[in-house]
GROMACS .gro file of C-alpha atoms in nm:
model
  186
    1MET     CA    1  15.846  11.954   8.701
    2THR     CA    2  16.118  11.764   8.882
    3GLN     CA    3  16.080  11.388   8.923
    4ALA     CA    4  16.062  11.407   9.301
    5ARG     CA    5  15.809  11.687   9.288
    6ALA     CA    6  15.599  11.503   9.025
    7ALA     CA    7  15.586  11.191   9.242
    8SER     CA    8  15.480  11.382   9.549
    9ASP     CA    9  15.225  11.576   9.345
   10ALA     CA   10  15.092  11.236   9.223
   11GLY     CA   11  15.044  11.136   9.583
   12ALA     CA   12  14.846  11.456   9.649
   13PHE     CA   13  14.638  11.388   9.335
   14VAL     CA   14  14.545  11.037   9.455
   15GLY     CA   15  14.473  11.175   9.802
   16GLU     CA   16  14.247  11.442   9.650
   17PHE     CA   17  14.056  11.174   9.455
   18ALA     CA   18  14.013  10.965   9.770
   19GLU     CA   19  13.883  11.261   9.969
   20LYS     CA   20  13.631  11.353   9.701
   21ALA     CA   21  13.518  10.985   9.668
   22ILE     CA   22  13.475  10.952  10.046
   23ALA     CA   23  13.283  11.284  10.058
   24LEU     CA   24  13.055  11.160   9.781
   25VAL     CA   25  12.996  10.825   9.956
   26SER     CA   26  12.919  11.009  10.279
   27GLU     CA   27  12.673  11.256  10.112
   28SER     CA   28  12.328  11.159  10.241
   29ASN     CA   29  12.129  11.411  10.037
   30LEU     CA   30  12.196  11.233   9.703
   31SER     CA   31  11.990  10.964   9.546
   32THR     CA   32  12.167  10.648   9.424
   33ALA     CA   33  12.140  10.771   9.066
   34GLU     CA   34  12.281  11.117   9.153
   35ARG     CA   35  12.562  10.962   9.351
   36ARG     CA   36  12.644  10.732   9.057
   37ASP     CA   37  12.640  11.021   8.811
   38GLU     CA   38  12.873  11.228   9.029
   39PHE     CA   39  13.097  10.931   9.077
   40GLY     CA   40  13.112  10.885   8.698
   41ASP     CA   41  13.221  11.251   8.663
   42LEU     CA   42  13.486  11.190   8.931
   43VAL     CA   43  13.619  10.878   8.760
   44ARG     CA   44  13.632  11.054   8.418
   45THR     CA   45  13.821  11.339   8.579
   46TYR     CA   46  14.081  11.134   8.774
   47PHE     CA   47  14.124  10.824   8.562
   48ASP     CA   48  14.252  10.797   8.206
   49MET     CA   49  13.947  10.594   8.095
   50PRO     CA   50  14.024  10.604   7.720
   51GLY     CA   51  14.390  10.496   7.788
   52ILE     CA   52  14.284  10.225   8.030
   53GLY     CA   53  14.018  10.102   7.787
   54ARG     CA   54  14.273  10.082   7.500
   55PHE     CA   55  14.514   9.893   7.724
   56LEU     CA   56  14.250   9.645   7.830
   57LEU     CA   57  14.155   9.572   7.472
   58GLY     CA   58  14.518   9.519   7.384
   59ARG     CA   59  14.592   9.410   7.026
   60TYR     CA   60  14.218   9.401   6.955
   61TRP     CA   61  14.201   9.782   6.967
   62ARG     CA   62  14.384   9.795   6.633
   63THR     CA   63  14.145   9.550   6.471
   64ALA     CA   64  13.827   9.712   6.605
   65THR     CA   65  13.642   9.949   6.380
   66GLU     CA   66  13.607  10.310   6.490
   67ALA     CA   67  13.241  10.243   6.580
   68GLU     CA   68  13.340   9.940   6.783
   69GLN     CA   69  13.612  10.140   6.961
   70GLU     CA   70  13.357  10.407   7.056
   71ALA     CA   71  13.089  10.157   7.165
   72TYR     CA   72  13.347   9.958   7.367
   73LEU     CA   73  13.483  10.268   7.546
   74LYS     CA   74  13.130  10.374   7.641
   75ALA     CA   75  13.037  10.022   7.758
   76PHE     CA   76  13.365   9.980   7.946
   77THR     CA   77  13.335  10.320   8.124
   78ASP     CA   78  12.970  10.264   8.217
   79ASN     CA   79  13.064   9.919   8.346
   80MET     CA   80  13.348  10.053   8.561
   81VAL     CA   81  13.136  10.336   8.710
   82TYR     CA   82  12.850  10.099   8.798
   83THR     CA   83  13.081   9.830   8.934
   84TYR     CA   84  13.263  10.062   9.171
   85SER     CA   85  12.970  10.280   9.262
   86ARG     CA   86  12.776   9.970   9.374
   87ARG     CA   87  13.036   9.932   9.645
   88PHE     CA   88  12.925  10.254   9.812
   89ASP     CA   89  12.683  10.060  10.027
   90GLU     CA   90  12.982   9.871  10.174
   91TYR     CA   91  13.149  10.192  10.293
   92GLY     CA   92  13.206  10.183  10.669
   93GLY     CA   93  13.433  10.479  10.745
   94GLN     CA   94  13.751  10.345  10.578
   95LYS     CA   95  14.028  10.591  10.501
   96LEU     CA   96  14.299  10.595  10.242
   97VAL     CA   97  14.646  10.657  10.390
   98ILE     CA   98  14.918  10.764  10.147
   99ASP     CA   99  15.247  10.601  10.250
  100GLY     CA  100  15.475  10.738   9.986
  101THR     CA  101  15.545  10.787   9.619
  102ARG     CA  102  15.821  10.678   9.382
  103GLU     CA  103  15.893  10.701   9.013
  104ASP     CA  104  15.886  10.382   8.803
  105GLY     CA  105  15.964  10.456   8.441
  106ARG     CA  106  15.685  10.667   8.296
  107PHE     CA  107  15.464  10.608   8.602
  108ASP     CA  108  15.452  10.760   8.944
  109ILE     CA  109  15.359  10.489   9.193
  110VAL     CA  110  15.159  10.607   9.495
  111SER     CA  111  15.172  10.350   9.776
  112SER     CA  112  14.876  10.353  10.010
  113ARG     CA  113  14.663  10.156  10.251
  114ILE     CA  114  14.291  10.141  10.312
  115VAL     CA  115  14.240  10.132  10.684
  116SER     CA  116  13.924  10.051  10.866
  117PRO     CA  117  13.821  10.230  11.187
  118SER     CA  118  13.650   9.918  11.321
  119SER     CA  119  13.927   9.661  11.266
  120SER     CA  120  14.297   9.615  11.216
  121GLU     CA  121  14.232   9.495  10.863
  122GLU     CA  122  14.424   9.687  10.592
  123PHE     CA  123  14.447   9.657  10.217
  124ARG     CA  124  14.758   9.772  10.029
  125LEU     CA  125  14.706   9.959   9.707
  126GLU     CA  126  14.951  10.104   9.458
  127TRP     CA  127  14.816  10.361   9.218
  128ARG     CA  128  14.989  10.396   8.881
  129VAL     CA  129  14.966  10.756   8.780
  130ILE     CA  130  15.091  10.941   8.469
  131GLU     CA  131  15.139  11.307   8.406
  132ASP     CA  132  14.874  11.452   8.182
  133GLY     CA  133  14.979  11.801   8.087
  134SER     CA  134  14.974  12.007   8.408
  135SER     CA  135  14.786  11.739   8.601
  136PHE     CA  136  14.780  11.360   8.642
  137LYS     CA  137  14.564  11.065   8.553
  138ILE     CA  138  14.532  10.730   8.726
  139VAL     CA  139  14.599  10.441   8.485
  140ASP     CA  140  14.591  10.136   8.716
  141ILE     CA  141  14.538  10.025   9.072
  142VAL     CA  142  14.736   9.735   9.211
  143ILE     CA  143  14.551   9.578   9.506
  144GLU     CA  144  14.759   9.351   9.731
  145GLY     CA  145  14.999   9.295   9.439
  146VAL     CA  146  14.737   9.225   9.173
  147SER     CA  147  14.698   9.469   8.887
  148MET     CA  148  14.334   9.539   8.813
  149SER     CA  149  14.421   9.636   8.451
  150VAL     CA  150  14.629   9.321   8.377
  151THR     CA  151  14.355   9.099   8.534
  152GLN     CA  152  14.079   9.271   8.339
  153ARG     CA  153  14.283   9.263   8.015
  154GLN     CA  154  14.305   8.883   8.044
  155GLU     CA  155  13.934   8.853   8.106
  156TYR     CA  156  13.852   9.075   7.810
  157ALA     CA  157  14.095   8.886   7.578
  158SER     CA  158  13.936   8.559   7.685
  159VAL     CA  159  13.587   8.678   7.592
  160ILE     CA  160  13.707   8.802   7.253
  161GLN     CA  161  13.911   8.485   7.181
  162ASN     CA  162  13.620   8.263   7.279
  163ASN     CA  163  13.405   8.447   7.023
  164GLY     CA  164  13.620   8.419   6.712
  165GLY     CA  165  13.829   8.729   6.782
  166LYS     CA  166  13.531   8.960   6.756
  167VAL     CA  167  13.543   9.280   6.967
  168GLN     CA  168  13.166   9.312   6.929
  169ALA     CA  169  13.130   8.999   7.147
  170LEU     CA  170  13.296   9.188   7.436
  171ILE     CA  171  13.082   9.497   7.375
  172ASP     CA  172  12.771   9.275   7.378
  173ALA     CA  173  12.885   9.108   7.704
  174LEU     CA  174  12.948   9.440   7.875
  175THR     CA  175  12.612   9.576   7.753
  176ARG     CA  176  12.431   9.263   7.879
  177GLN     CA  177  12.606   9.293   8.213
  178MET     CA  178  12.498   9.654   8.246
  179ALA     CA  179  12.138   9.573   8.146
  180GLY     CA  180  12.136   9.305   8.418
  181VAL     CA  181  12.268   9.542   8.677
  182ARG     CA  182  12.021   9.814   8.582
  183SER     CA  183  11.724   9.573   8.583
  184SER     CA  184  11.814   9.451   8.927
  185GLY     CA  185  11.817   9.806   9.061
  186GLY     CA  186  12.200   9.803   9.104
   0.00000   0.00000   0.00000
């Protein structure tokens, strides 16, 4: 695949994800649990959750046991799905507009905006996408210049460092957070 074609295909990939996410948010025949499950499937299909999870853990990935790595990836993925699916209630007809794509090293960067039909407010997003065989995977979203992965990596490292370098402390924190969300009906 040529570089220019790969970048434009990455833009189509992000656009496809956005269309499916908006269709899911707009689906009124689904319960909250069904919508969350389908969103989880969508996230696992379009995002490189294991790769993102390893990046977020950083150097601690190598020190974690295999069991900790597995427990962390599950807790991390569950946390991301719940965090973003809870925002469905805030949806008010916004659309994702793809402005262009470019290559940046091993990533294709898809520039976009979220536009609201009810105001002139816009948010700029850049999606970092990698080729994954014959398709793509999203590895980061940069919102208004702030990388979600870099920010989250710093937060995770802080939790681990404040708990004697133990990855289990982060797993426990993510698990507690999810238990709190579930108990509050979120």
